[in-house]
Every structure is written in C-alpha cells, then in structure tokens.
Amino acid sequence: MLAAMPPSPSPRPRRAEPPVRARGDACPGALRLHPAADGHLARVRIPAGDLTGHQAQALADAADLLGDGRLSLTSRGNVELRGLPDGCGGHLAELLHDAGLLPSERHERIRNILASPLAGLDMNTPADVRWWARRLDELLCASDSATALSGRFLFVLDDGRGDVAALGGDVTLVAESGSTGDGVTGGGALLRVGDDPAALRIAGPDAPRAALAAAETFLTAAAAGDTGAWRVRELPDGHALSARDVAEGLRAAGIEASYVPDGVRVAEPVVRHADSSAPGIIEGRDGRRALSVLAPLGRLSVAQWRLLATLAADEGSGELRLTPWRGIVVPGLPAAAAAPRLRELAAAGLVTDPSSPWHRIGACTGRPGCAKSLTDVRADVTAAVEAGVPLPPGLPVSTPVPEAAPLYWSGCERRCGHPHGTWIDVLATEAGYRVTVVAPDASRPTPPATATPTAPTAPPATPGTPETRPE
C-alpha cells in the first residue's frame, strides 16, 4: 500500500476568534501528574517515538509497580500511565531518570517531536530524519527560552514520504529528495509553520537549529499578541506567524533560507514507500525486517509491552519505535524470523493485519477514567466491533466517506485525541451516539446526523475532577 503523499498541513476547523488563554496549559507530564477520575495520569514524552530496550522495560516497570498495569499510546507517539496513586511522583521520576527518559526536568513537557516512524527502515526510505529528531531534542533541552513553550506545541519531522507532515505540527520539517536526514549527502528540508502553505528551503544540517529558531519566533509573536497563545494557530490577527516571519528569525540565527511561496508540493512518487500507519512486515534494504503492530484503542497490557521489548532485545535492533497511529515498530529482525514473530504478536492480542476490524478505529479514554465522558466509550466500541458493526447507523447514505477514513468514538464534545484530516466522528450524546463526517475544511462535524438509538452504557458524568485533554 502506498503511503499518502501530501503534504500541505490539514486546515484546522475555522474559529470566529482565536482563544484567549488566561493561564498556562494544563498538559500533564512525567513530573506534573494530572488527577483523573481513575487516579493520577502521567504523560511521558518520547521524542520521535524512539525507545531503547532499557527505557521500554522501565516504562513497563512504572505501569506495573505504580499504575493500572497498562500503557496508553498517544497520537504524538508518547506514553501515558494511568491509575497512579497519590505520592508516587518521586518514585516515578526516579524510574524515568534512571532510564534516561528525563534528560531535563525543566523541558520534559515540551519535548513533543513527531517523526516518520519508518524513516531509515523500509526498502525505499527517502530519508532518515531521526538524526534531526535527536539533535532537535538536544537543542530544546539546552534552551532557556524553549521552557516557555506550551506542552501542546508540536514539532513534526517528515522523511519525505508524507506520512506525518499533515498531522498538525506547529513547526514542520519535510526532507527533500536526496536528503539522508543527517546532512551528509545532498538534499535539504522544507520548513513550515502552522497552516501557512508557504515554506522555507534550508540545508539539511541546519534543520534542527532552524526548527528551534522557528519556535522561538513563535514565542516572540505570542508575547506581542498578549493572548497567551499555546500554538501557532492560536495567534491573534496582526500577530499570526508566517514563513516570511520565520525567515527573519532564521537570518538572525545565521541560517540561510529561501522562500517557497507554493509551500510543499510533492510530485507523484516514483518509488513505493511502506505505509507507516498499517500493521505488518516491513522489508528493509539491508535484508532485515521490521514488524509494525497496533494496540487496540491504543492500550497495551504490561505483558504485551514486555513481549515487544523482549523481542526487540533478543532478535531485533534493541529498540522500539512508537507511531502516531498508536502503534509500535520493532526494527532489525532477520527475514526468517519476521512472519513467526508476527504471528506470536497477533496471538498476544496485538493488531498485525491491515484487514483487522481494529485497524483505523480509535476512542477517547471515556468512563471511568474521564469524568466528563457520558459513557464507557471503550466498552461500547469493543462491543460494536465484536458485533461486526464498528460504525453505528445514522450516517446519511448520501454522505461521501473516503475508504481509508479513520473512525473515532468520543464520550463528549471535546473529542480528545481525535484524528487529523478527514475522519468519521462517533460522538456520545444524551440521546445516543451521533455519527458525522469531519473534513479539514469544515467548521464543525458535517453533515449532522440523528443520534442512533444505541444509548451510552453509563449515566451522565457526575461532577468531579475534569480530565485533561489527551493527545
């Protein structure tokens, strides 16, 4: 299957006015735990989704010793631990420190770096942008000014196949043809900010420094706008950030950049790239294989997680990669081991086949973990999948639905963790689930559909601590 080639950013739903933020964001971190309805929640940033075997086992230990025995994957390739008890923060921090997952406590919530999960792995990989990710993380953790960024500010690094470029980055780097991502050979990068379709062409070795400079330019604009903006798209009129504005910041930092008014325009691919959102076996150019699996609804048991970490250590390259599709990639297996190991992962309850009914289905946390949810969403979607009807009735027959559009179930109007681009919205209401299609150019889910008679399985939420918005 060909990965989507793209690449202009997905437009956000239109707003009448940019929000005015009277306080800092409440995003949880590894040190700032959030009191949820099912205990405390920790969100551990995993830049580019890269984990060593030791780090993966440390996260399993944290979930096993302190949490509810499960690990949640987010749409930014991060890990959440839920069900944490009061007073566990020090023990958790010690576990993460020892594993190298907290290189800077001051910066731990801003290390939001999303990268193409298969970069450097598949047969025709365009560029390995993981070097950019590692260097950008180092620069972020060494920057005093970067500590002012919101925990929601996102860097996206696309290797040129177009798999992550449209996933809503505040600063997006797209490797151009011929780039290796490490700046050693030809090519370079296109840099974008927010939804501006224009781009800046920069040299590959300058990409990480340019991304940080763009973020610092945003902070200057946000301070001038005086609305407390957390993200580029929230900047008010008169202070909106464009590629031309960032170009000035790059020049001040000594980085050469040329303006590309038409933004990223990717030609039709002349080679096939593996689809990084699909489960299965990935063939590499070195004769090795990578296994890509998905966690149903983004949740894994400690046993499933340890199985993946052990497989990576014993037969793979010793690392795991987390994907924005709530999946895990195990690189570096011998070709002969790939198929039998994939069968073992399937037997353990992971999604290994693109034809699985769990492929492209997601859901928010729902009850009992989120006090705002109207229902136990995950129980509802599980029952629907097992009944063979993952999409409830109610969508008008005349509504066009792209074949690969993801399906996302939500327990309230916030729709936490929903996909980007076009997706099918299954929203819990007091009257049941309402089904609509959300398109990038729509101001709200359209067209509206009558709520189905399938009523939420839990009563309306009682007052309690509000859940923070998951990724």
PDB file of C-alpha atoms in Angstrom, residues 54-317:
ATOM      1  CA  HIS A  54      16.022  -0.456  28.776  1.00  0.00           C
ATOM      2  CA  GLN A  55      13.670   2.524  28.514  1.00  0.00           C
ATOM      3  CA  ALA A  56      10.803   0.317  27.359  1.00  0.00           C
ATOM      4  CA  GLN A  57      11.281  -2.001  30.320  1.00  0.00           C
ATOM      5  CA  ALA A  58      11.414   0.976  32.701  1.00  0.00           C
ATOM      6  CA  LEU A  59       8.031   2.154  31.434  1.00  0.00           C
ATOM      7  CA  ALA A  60       6.645  -1.349  31.939  1.00  0.00           C
ATOM      8  CA  ASP A  61       8.013  -1.344  35.479  1.00  0.00           C
ATOM      9  CA  ALA A  62       6.321   2.019  36.158  1.00  0.00           C
ATOM     10  CA  ALA A  63       2.965   0.778  34.844  1.00  0.00           C
ATOM     11  CA  ASP A  64       3.291  -2.481  36.775  1.00  0.00           C
ATOM     12  CA  LEU A  65       4.536  -1.105  40.094  1.00  0.00           C
ATOM     13  CA  LEU A  66       2.717   2.223  40.207  1.00  0.00           C
ATOM     14  CA  GLY A  67      -0.068   2.292  37.615  1.00  0.00           C
ATOM     15  CA  ASP A  68      -3.006   0.224  36.463  1.00  0.00           C
ATOM     16  CA  GLY A  69      -0.862  -2.325  34.648  1.00  0.00           C
ATOM     17  CA  ARG A  70      -1.413  -0.840  31.191  1.00  0.00           C
ATOM     18  CA  LEU A  71       0.337   1.658  28.923  1.00  0.00           C
ATOM     19  CA  SER A  72      -1.528   4.058  26.620  1.00  0.00           C
ATOM     20  CA  LEU A  73      -0.089   5.313  23.331  1.00  0.00           C
ATOM     21  CA  THR A  74      -0.954   8.827  22.180  1.00  0.00           C
ATOM     22  CA  SER A  75      -1.369  10.343  18.722  1.00  0.00           C
ATOM     23  CA  ARG A  76       2.015  12.031  19.195  1.00  0.00           C
ATOM     24  CA  GLY A  77       3.872   8.807  19.874  1.00  0.00           C
ATOM     25  CA  ASN A  78       4.077   9.426  23.620  1.00  0.00           C
ATOM     26  CA  VAL A  79       3.193   7.116  26.517  1.00  0.00           C
ATOM     27  CA  GLU A  80       0.623   7.658  29.247  1.00  0.00           C
ATOM     28  CA  LEU A  81       0.491   5.871  32.581  1.00  0.00           C
ATOM     29  CA  ARG A  82      -2.872   5.853  34.355  1.00  0.00           C
ATOM     30  CA  GLY A  83      -4.180   4.835  37.749  1.00  0.00           C
ATOM     31  CA  LEU A  84      -1.175   6.250  39.595  1.00  0.00           C
ATOM     32  CA  PRO A  85      -1.632   6.644  43.373  1.00  0.00           C
ATOM     33  CA  ASP A  86      -1.092   9.753  45.461  1.00  0.00           C
ATOM     34  CA  GLY A  87       2.507  10.383  46.423  1.00  0.00           C
ATOM     35  CA  CYS A  88       4.105   8.279  43.681  1.00  0.00           C
ATOM     36  CA  GLY A  89       5.711  11.190  41.813  1.00  0.00           C
ATOM     37  CA  GLY A  90       9.161  10.779  43.344  1.00  0.00           C
ATOM     38  CA  HIS A  91       9.309   7.037  42.644  1.00  0.00           C
ATOM     39  CA  LEU A  92       8.121   7.543  39.062  1.00  0.00           C
ATOM     40  CA  ALA A  93      10.666  10.310  38.443  1.00  0.00           C
ATOM     41  CA  GLU A  94      13.446   8.061  39.757  1.00  0.00           C
ATOM     42  CA  LEU A  95      12.470   5.231  37.400  1.00  0.00           C
ATOM     43  CA  LEU A  96      12.358   7.573  34.411  1.00  0.00           C
ATOM     44  CA  HIS A  97      15.607   9.353  35.338  1.00  0.00           C
ATOM     45  CA  ASP A  98      17.476   6.065  35.624  1.00  0.00           C
ATOM     46  CA  ALA A  99      16.261   5.055  32.154  1.00  0.00           C
ATOM     47  CA  GLY A 100      17.318   8.328  30.530  1.00  0.00           C
ATOM     48  CA  LEU A 101      13.726   9.409  29.886  1.00  0.00           C
ATOM     49  CA  LEU A 102      14.099  12.707  31.766  1.00  0.00           C
ATOM     50  CA  PRO A 103      17.200  14.432  30.350  1.00  0.00           C
ATOM     51  CA  SER A 104      15.937  17.822  31.552  1.00  0.00           C
ATOM     52  CA  GLU A 105      13.210  18.285  34.134  1.00  0.00           C
ATOM     53  CA  ARG A 106      12.638  21.895  33.022  1.00  0.00           C
ATOM     54  CA  HIS A 107      11.917  20.784  29.461  1.00  0.00           C
ATOM     55  CA  GLU A 108      10.143  17.472  29.965  1.00  0.00           C
ATOM     56  CA  ARG A 109       6.695  18.622  28.777  1.00  0.00           C
ATOM     57  CA  ILE A 110       7.922  20.419  25.634  1.00  0.00           C
ATOM     58  CA  ARG A 111       9.813  17.514  24.056  1.00  0.00           C
ATOM     59  CA  ASN A 112       6.960  16.954  21.596  1.00  0.00           C
ATOM     60  CA  ILE A 113       8.741  15.707  18.472  1.00  0.00           C
ATOM     61  CA  LEU A 114       6.895  13.523  15.971  1.00  0.00           C
ATOM     62  CA  ALA A 115       8.879  11.838  13.177  1.00  0.00           C
ATOM     63  CA  SER A 116       8.192   9.421  10.330  1.00  0.00           C
ATOM     64  CA  PRO A 117       8.195   6.031  12.124  1.00  0.00           C
ATOM     65  CA  LEU A 118       9.728   4.046   9.253  1.00  0.00           C
ATOM     66  CA  ALA A 119      12.493   6.532   8.444  1.00  0.00           C
ATOM     67  CA  GLY A 120      15.594   4.539   7.530  1.00  0.00           C
ATOM     68  CA  LEU A 121      13.802   1.194   7.771  1.00  0.00           C
ATOM     69  CA  ASP A 122      11.918   0.328   4.588  1.00  0.00           C
ATOM     70  CA  MET A 123      13.252  -0.666   1.192  1.00  0.00           C
ATOM     71  CA  ASN A 124      12.895   2.757  -0.432  1.00  0.00           C
ATOM     72  CA  THR A 125      13.109   5.017   2.590  1.00  0.00           C
ATOM     73  CA  PRO A 126      13.513   8.598   1.363  1.00  0.00           C
ATOM     74  CA  ALA A 127      15.499   9.992   4.293  1.00  0.00           C
ATOM     75  CA  ASP A 128      16.347   9.087   7.860  1.00  0.00           C
ATOM     76  CA  VAL A 129      15.182  12.133   9.819  1.00  0.00           C
ATOM     77  CA  ARG A 130      15.829  10.534  13.194  1.00  0.00           C
ATOM     78  CA  TRP A 131      19.123  12.435  13.398  1.00  0.00           C
ATOM     79  CA  TRP A 132      17.140  15.657  13.133  1.00  0.00           C
ATOM     80  CA  ALA A 133      14.932  14.492  15.985  1.00  0.00           C
ATOM     81  CA  ARG A 134      17.831  13.626  18.275  1.00  0.00           C
ATOM     82  CA  ARG A 135      19.617  16.905  17.586  1.00  0.00           C
ATOM     83  CA  LEU A 136      16.440  18.978  17.976  1.00  0.00           C
ATOM     84  CA  ASP A 137      15.766  17.317  21.333  1.00  0.00           C
ATOM     85  CA  GLU A 138      19.286  18.201  22.477  1.00  0.00           C
ATOM     86  CA  LEU A 139      18.809  21.815  21.396  1.00  0.00           C
ATOM     87  CA  LEU A 140      15.439  22.073  23.118  1.00  0.00           C
ATOM     88  CA  CYS A 141      16.796  20.719  26.382  1.00  0.00           C
ATOM     89  CA  ALA A 142      19.682  23.221  26.264  1.00  0.00           C
ATOM     90  CA  SER A 143      17.470  26.245  25.518  1.00  0.00           C
ATOM     91  CA  ASP A 144      16.314  28.544  28.322  1.00  0.00           C
ATOM     92  CA  SER A 145      13.771  30.268  26.095  1.00  0.00           C
ATOM     93  CA  ALA A 146      12.188  26.967  24.996  1.00  0.00           C
ATOM     94  CA  THR A 147      10.872  26.384  28.521  1.00  0.00           C
ATOM     95  CA  ALA A 148       8.189  28.978  27.712  1.00  0.00           C
ATOM     96  CA  LEU A 149       6.660  26.708  25.054  1.00  0.00           C
ATOM     97  CA  SER A 150       3.340  25.045  25.803  1.00  0.00           C
ATOM     98  CA  GLY A 151       3.142  21.327  26.447  1.00  0.00           C
ATOM     99  CA  ARG A 152       0.960  21.219  23.328  1.00  0.00           C
ATOM    100  CA  PHE A 153       3.464  22.814  20.921  1.00  0.00           C
ATOM    101  CA  LEU A 154       4.426  20.188  18.331  1.00  0.00           C
ATOM    102  CA  PHE A 155       7.439  19.642  16.062  1.00  0.00           C
ATOM    103  CA  VAL A 156       6.874  17.296  13.097  1.00  0.00           C
ATOM    104  CA  LEU A 157       9.712  15.753  11.037  1.00  0.00           C
ATOM    105  CA  ASP A 158       8.640  14.052   7.810  1.00  0.00           C
ATOM    106  CA  ASP A 159      11.146  11.964   5.861  1.00  0.00           C
ATOM    107  CA  GLY A 160       9.574  12.918   2.529  1.00  0.00           C
ATOM    108  CA  ARG A 161       7.007  10.136   2.216  1.00  0.00           C
ATOM    109  CA  GLY A 162       4.290  12.439   3.552  1.00  0.00           C
ATOM    110  CA  ASP A 163       3.062  10.272   6.409  1.00  0.00           C
ATOM    111  CA  VAL A 164       3.276  12.814   9.241  1.00  0.00           C
ATOM    112  CA  ALA A 165       3.560  16.195   7.508  1.00  0.00           C
ATOM    113  CA  ALA A 166      -0.188  16.808   7.756  1.00  0.00           C
ATOM    114  CA  LEU A 167      -0.563  15.839  11.417  1.00  0.00           C
ATOM    115  CA  GLY A 168      -0.903  19.347  12.781  1.00  0.00           C
ATOM    116  CA  GLY A 169       2.640  20.427  13.590  1.00  0.00           C
ATOM    117  CA  ASP A 170       3.391  23.939  14.783  1.00  0.00           C
ATOM    118  CA  VAL A 171       6.803  23.613  13.139  1.00  0.00           C
ATOM    119  CA  THR A 172       7.110  21.026  10.368  1.00  0.00           C
ATOM    120  CA  LEU A 173      10.247  19.868   8.565  1.00  0.00           C
ATOM    121  CA  VAL A 174       9.916  17.824   5.361  1.00  0.00           C
ATOM    122  CA  ALA A 175      13.046  16.204   3.940  1.00  0.00           C
ATOM    123  CA  GLU A 176      13.554  16.869   0.252  1.00  0.00           C
ATOM    124  CA  SER A 177      14.665  14.289  -2.289  1.00  0.00           C
ATOM    125  CA  GLY A 178      18.249  13.232  -1.876  1.00  0.00           C
ATOM    126  CA  SER A 179      18.491  14.094   1.812  1.00  0.00           C
ATOM    127  CA  THR A 180      19.609  11.493   4.317  1.00  0.00           C
ATOM    128  CA  GLY A 181      18.385  13.484   7.278  1.00  0.00           C
ATOM    129  CA  ASP A 182      21.905  13.772   8.653  1.00  0.00           C
ATOM    130  CA  GLY A 183      23.062  16.380   6.173  1.00  0.00           C
ATOM    131  CA  VAL A 184      25.869  14.146   4.932  1.00  0.00           C
ATOM    132  CA  THR A 185      24.633  13.898   1.351  1.00  0.00           C
ATOM    133  CA  GLY A 186      22.512  16.087  -0.927  1.00  0.00           C
ATOM    134  CA  GLY A 187      19.041  17.423  -0.391  1.00  0.00           C
ATOM    135  CA  GLY A 188      17.699  19.610   2.355  1.00  0.00           C
ATOM    136  CA  ALA A 189      14.466  20.424   4.096  1.00  0.00           C
ATOM    137  CA  LEU A 190      11.331  22.485   3.743  1.00  0.00           C
ATOM    138  CA  LEU A 191      10.195  24.220   6.921  1.00  0.00           C
ATOM    139  CA  ARG A 192       6.579  25.224   7.553  1.00  0.00           C
ATOM    140  CA  VAL A 193       4.806  26.886  10.455  1.00  0.00           C
ATOM    141  CA  GLY A 194       1.187  26.225  11.408  1.00  0.00           C
ATOM    142  CA  ASP A 195      -1.188  26.206   8.454  1.00  0.00           C
ATOM    143  CA  ASP A 196       0.851  28.527   6.226  1.00  0.00           C
ATOM    144  CA  PRO A 197       1.174  26.661   2.889  1.00  0.00           C
ATOM    145  CA  ALA A 198       4.371  28.551   2.112  1.00  0.00           C
ATOM    146  CA  ALA A 199       7.692  27.069   3.167  1.00  0.00           C
ATOM    147  CA  LEU A 200      11.348  27.880   3.666  1.00  0.00           C
ATOM    148  CA  ARG A 201      14.024  25.785   1.972  1.00  0.00           C
ATOM    149  CA  ILE A 202      17.017  25.168   4.227  1.00  0.00           C
ATOM    150  CA  ALA A 203      20.108  22.962   4.222  1.00  0.00           C
ATOM    151  CA  GLY A 204      19.719  19.560   5.869  1.00  0.00           C
ATOM    152  CA  PRO A 205      22.355  20.140   8.583  1.00  0.00           C
ATOM    153  CA  ASP A 206      20.557  23.359   9.599  1.00  0.00           C
ATOM    154  CA  ALA A 207      17.140  21.712  10.041  1.00  0.00           C
ATOM    155  CA  PRO A 208      17.183  21.105  13.822  1.00  0.00           C
ATOM    156  CA  ARG A 209      18.529  24.580  14.592  1.00  0.00           C
ATOM    157  CA  ALA A 210      16.007  26.133  12.213  1.00  0.00           C
ATOM    158  CA  ALA A 211      13.131  24.315  13.934  1.00  0.00           C
ATOM    159  CA  LEU A 212      14.163  25.730  17.306  1.00  0.00           C
ATOM    160  CA  ALA A 213      14.573  29.222  15.815  1.00  0.00           C
ATOM    161  CA  ALA A 214      11.047  28.975  14.375  1.00  0.00           C
ATOM    162  CA  ALA A 215       9.690  28.047  17.819  1.00  0.00           C
ATOM    163  CA  GLU A 216      11.497  30.999  19.357  1.00  0.00           C
ATOM    164  CA  THR A 217       9.989  33.267  16.701  1.00  0.00           C
ATOM    165  CA  PHE A 218       6.569  31.954  17.731  1.00  0.00           C
ATOM    166  CA  LEU A 219       7.271  32.829  21.366  1.00  0.00           C
ATOM    167  CA  THR A 220       8.090  36.398  20.333  1.00  0.00           C
ATOM    168  CA  ALA A 221       4.855  36.652  18.346  1.00  0.00           C
ATOM    169  CA  ALA A 222       2.848  35.115  21.197  1.00  0.00           C
ATOM    170  CA  ALA A 223       4.246  37.631  23.683  1.00  0.00           C
ATOM    171  CA  ALA A 224       3.383  40.505  21.347  1.00  0.00           C
ATOM    172  CA  GLY A 225      -0.126  39.135  20.749  1.00  0.00           C
ATOM    173  CA  ASP A 226      -0.754  39.016  24.511  1.00  0.00           C
ATOM    174  CA  THR A 227      -3.458  36.322  24.275  1.00  0.00           C
ATOM    175  CA  GLY A 228      -1.474  33.533  25.912  1.00  0.00           C
ATOM    176  CA  ALA A 229      -1.402  31.508  22.685  1.00  0.00           C
ATOM    177  CA  TRP A 230      -0.157  27.964  23.161  1.00  0.00           C
ATOM    178  CA  ARG A 231       0.115  27.084  19.470  1.00  0.00           C
ATOM    179  CA  VAL A 232       0.833  28.826  16.167  1.00  0.00           C
ATOM    180  CA  ARG A 233      -2.801  28.573  15.056  1.00  0.00           C
ATOM    181  CA  GLU A 234      -3.952  30.419  18.166  1.00  0.00           C
ATOM    182  CA  LEU A 235      -2.041  33.626  17.427  1.00  0.00           C
ATOM    183  CA  PRO A 236      -4.419  36.584  17.022  1.00  0.00           C
ATOM    184  CA  ASP A 237      -4.856  38.642  13.873  1.00  0.00           C
ATOM    185  CA  GLY A 238      -1.995  41.055  13.481  1.00  0.00           C
ATOM    186  CA  HIS A 239       0.428  38.645  15.120  1.00  0.00           C
ATOM    187  CA  ALA A 240      -0.119  35.492  13.033  1.00  0.00           C
ATOM    188  CA  LEU A 241       3.104  33.702  12.144  1.00  0.00           C
ATOM    189  CA  SER A 242       4.069  33.059   8.528  1.00  0.00           C
ATOM    190  CA  ALA A 243       7.049  31.573   6.733  1.00  0.00           C
ATOM    191  CA  ARG A 244       8.263  35.100   5.927  1.00  0.00           C
ATOM    192  CA  ASP A 245       8.258  35.989   9.618  1.00  0.00           C
ATOM    193  CA  VAL A 246      10.261  32.872  10.443  1.00  0.00           C
ATOM    194  CA  ALA A 247      12.723  33.673   7.652  1.00  0.00           C
ATOM    195  CA  GLU A 248      13.707  36.807   9.541  1.00  0.00           C
ATOM    196  CA  GLY A 249      14.294  34.754  12.676  1.00  0.00           C
ATOM    197  CA  LEU A 250      16.437  32.286  10.751  1.00  0.00           C
ATOM    198  CA  ARG A 251      18.557  35.061   9.270  1.00  0.00           C
ATOM    199  CA  ALA A 252      19.110  36.447  12.774  1.00  0.00           C
ATOM    200  CA  ALA A 253      20.325  32.986  13.798  1.00  0.00           C
ATOM    201  CA  GLY A 254      22.689  32.794  10.815  1.00  0.00           C
ATOM    202  CA  ILE A 255      20.640  30.202   8.933  1.00  0.00           C
ATOM    203  CA  GLU A 256      20.201  30.653   5.198  1.00  0.00           C
ATOM    204  CA  ALA A 257      16.673  30.083   3.908  1.00  0.00           C
ATOM    205  CA  SER A 258      14.903  30.656   0.606  1.00  0.00           C
ATOM    206  CA  TYR A 259      11.181  31.358   0.425  1.00  0.00           C
ATOM    207  CA  VAL A 260       8.975  28.810  -1.381  1.00  0.00           C
ATOM    208  CA  PRO A 261       5.629  30.560  -1.970  1.00  0.00           C
ATOM    209  CA  ASP A 262       3.729  27.472  -3.051  1.00  0.00           C
ATOM    210  CA  GLY A 263       4.743  25.523   0.035  1.00  0.00           C
ATOM    211  CA  VAL A 264       5.287  21.796  -0.127  1.00  0.00           C
ATOM    212  CA  ARG A 265       4.327  20.339  -3.472  1.00  0.00           C
ATOM    213  CA  VAL A 266       5.307  16.705  -3.627  1.00  0.00           C
ATOM    214  CA  ALA A 267       5.464  15.122  -7.058  1.00  0.00           C
ATOM    215  CA  GLU A 268       3.939  11.726  -7.669  1.00  0.00           C
ATOM    216  CA  PRO A 269       6.246   9.146  -6.089  1.00  0.00           C
ATOM    217  CA  VAL A 270       8.487   7.223  -8.443  1.00  0.00           C
ATOM    218  CA  VAL A 271       9.138   4.533  -5.811  1.00  0.00           C
ATOM    219  CA  ARG A 272       6.903   2.725  -3.380  1.00  0.00           C
ATOM    220  CA  HIS A 273       7.182   3.586   0.294  1.00  0.00           C
ATOM    221  CA  ALA A 274       5.803   1.375   3.020  1.00  0.00           C
ATOM    222  CA  ASP A 275       2.631   2.645   4.689  1.00  0.00           C
ATOM    223  CA  SER A 276       3.764   3.563   8.187  1.00  0.00           C
ATOM    224  CA  SER A 277       0.184   3.566   9.522  1.00  0.00           C
ATOM    225  CA  ALA A 278      -0.513  -0.068   8.566  1.00  0.00           C
ATOM    226  CA  PRO A 279       0.448  -3.163  10.570  1.00  0.00           C
ATOM    227  CA  GLY A 280       2.518  -5.915   9.027  1.00  0.00           C
ATOM    228  CA  ILE A 281       6.072  -6.761   7.953  1.00  0.00           C
ATOM    229  CA  ILE A 282       8.328  -4.005   6.602  1.00  0.00           C
ATOM    230  CA  GLU A 283      11.072  -5.103   4.209  1.00  0.00           C
ATOM    231  CA  GLY A 284      14.368  -3.257   4.668  1.00  0.00           C
ATOM    232  CA  ARG A 285      17.166  -2.682   2.198  1.00  0.00           C
ATOM    233  CA  ASP A 286      19.685  -4.492   4.385  1.00  0.00           C
ATOM    234  CA  GLY A 287      17.736  -7.764   4.222  1.00  0.00           C
ATOM    235  CA  ARG A 288      16.353  -7.234   7.714  1.00  0.00           C
ATOM    236  CA  ARG A 289      12.683  -6.786   8.562  1.00  0.00           C
ATOM    237  CA  ALA A 290      10.671  -4.552  10.855  1.00  0.00           C
ATOM    238  CA  LEU A 291       7.384  -5.571  12.435  1.00  0.00           C
ATOM    239  CA  SER A 292       4.642  -2.975  12.749  1.00  0.00           C
ATOM    240  CA  VAL A 293       1.731  -3.652  15.105  1.00  0.00           C
ATOM    241  CA  LEU A 294      -1.119  -1.602  16.510  1.00  0.00           C
ATOM    242  CA  ALA A 295      -2.535  -1.604  20.018  1.00  0.00           C
ATOM    243  CA  PRO A 296      -6.347  -1.904  20.018  1.00  0.00           C
ATOM    244  CA  LEU A 297      -7.624   1.533  21.047  1.00  0.00           C
ATOM    245  CA  GLY A 298      -4.043   2.478  21.909  1.00  0.00           C
ATOM    246  CA  ARG A 299      -3.831   0.430  25.123  1.00  0.00           C
ATOM    247  CA  LEU A 300      -1.356  -2.360  25.898  1.00  0.00           C
ATOM    248  CA  SER A 301      -1.018  -4.579  28.922  1.00  0.00           C
ATOM    249  CA  VAL A 302       2.359  -4.752  30.635  1.00  0.00           C
ATOM    250  CA  ALA A 303       2.670  -8.330  29.317  1.00  0.00           C
ATOM    251  CA  GLN A 304       2.137  -7.202  25.700  1.00  0.00           C
ATOM    252  CA  TRP A 305       4.591  -4.337  26.156  1.00  0.00           C
ATOM    253  CA  ARG A 306       7.268  -6.587  27.665  1.00  0.00           C
ATOM    254  CA  LEU A 307       6.774  -9.089  24.844  1.00  0.00           C
ATOM    255  CA  LEU A 308       7.607  -6.372  22.315  1.00  0.00           C
ATOM    256  CA  ALA A 309      10.602  -5.137  24.326  1.00  0.00           C
ATOM    257  CA  THR A 310      11.951  -8.669  24.715  1.00  0.00           C
ATOM    258  CA  LEU A 311      11.529  -9.376  21.012  1.00  0.00           C
ATOM    259  CA  ALA A 312      13.437  -6.174  20.180  1.00  0.00           C
ATOM    260  CA  ALA A 313      16.260  -7.128  22.547  1.00  0.00           C
ATOM    261  CA  ASP A 314      16.535 -10.783  21.540  1.00  0.00           C
ATOM    262  CA  GLU A 315      16.042 -10.658  17.775  1.00  0.00           C
ATOM    263  CA  GLY A 316      15.746  -7.020  16.713  1.00  0.00           C
ATOM    264  CA  SER A 317      17.934  -3.952  16.915  1.00  0.00           C
TER     265      SER A 317
END
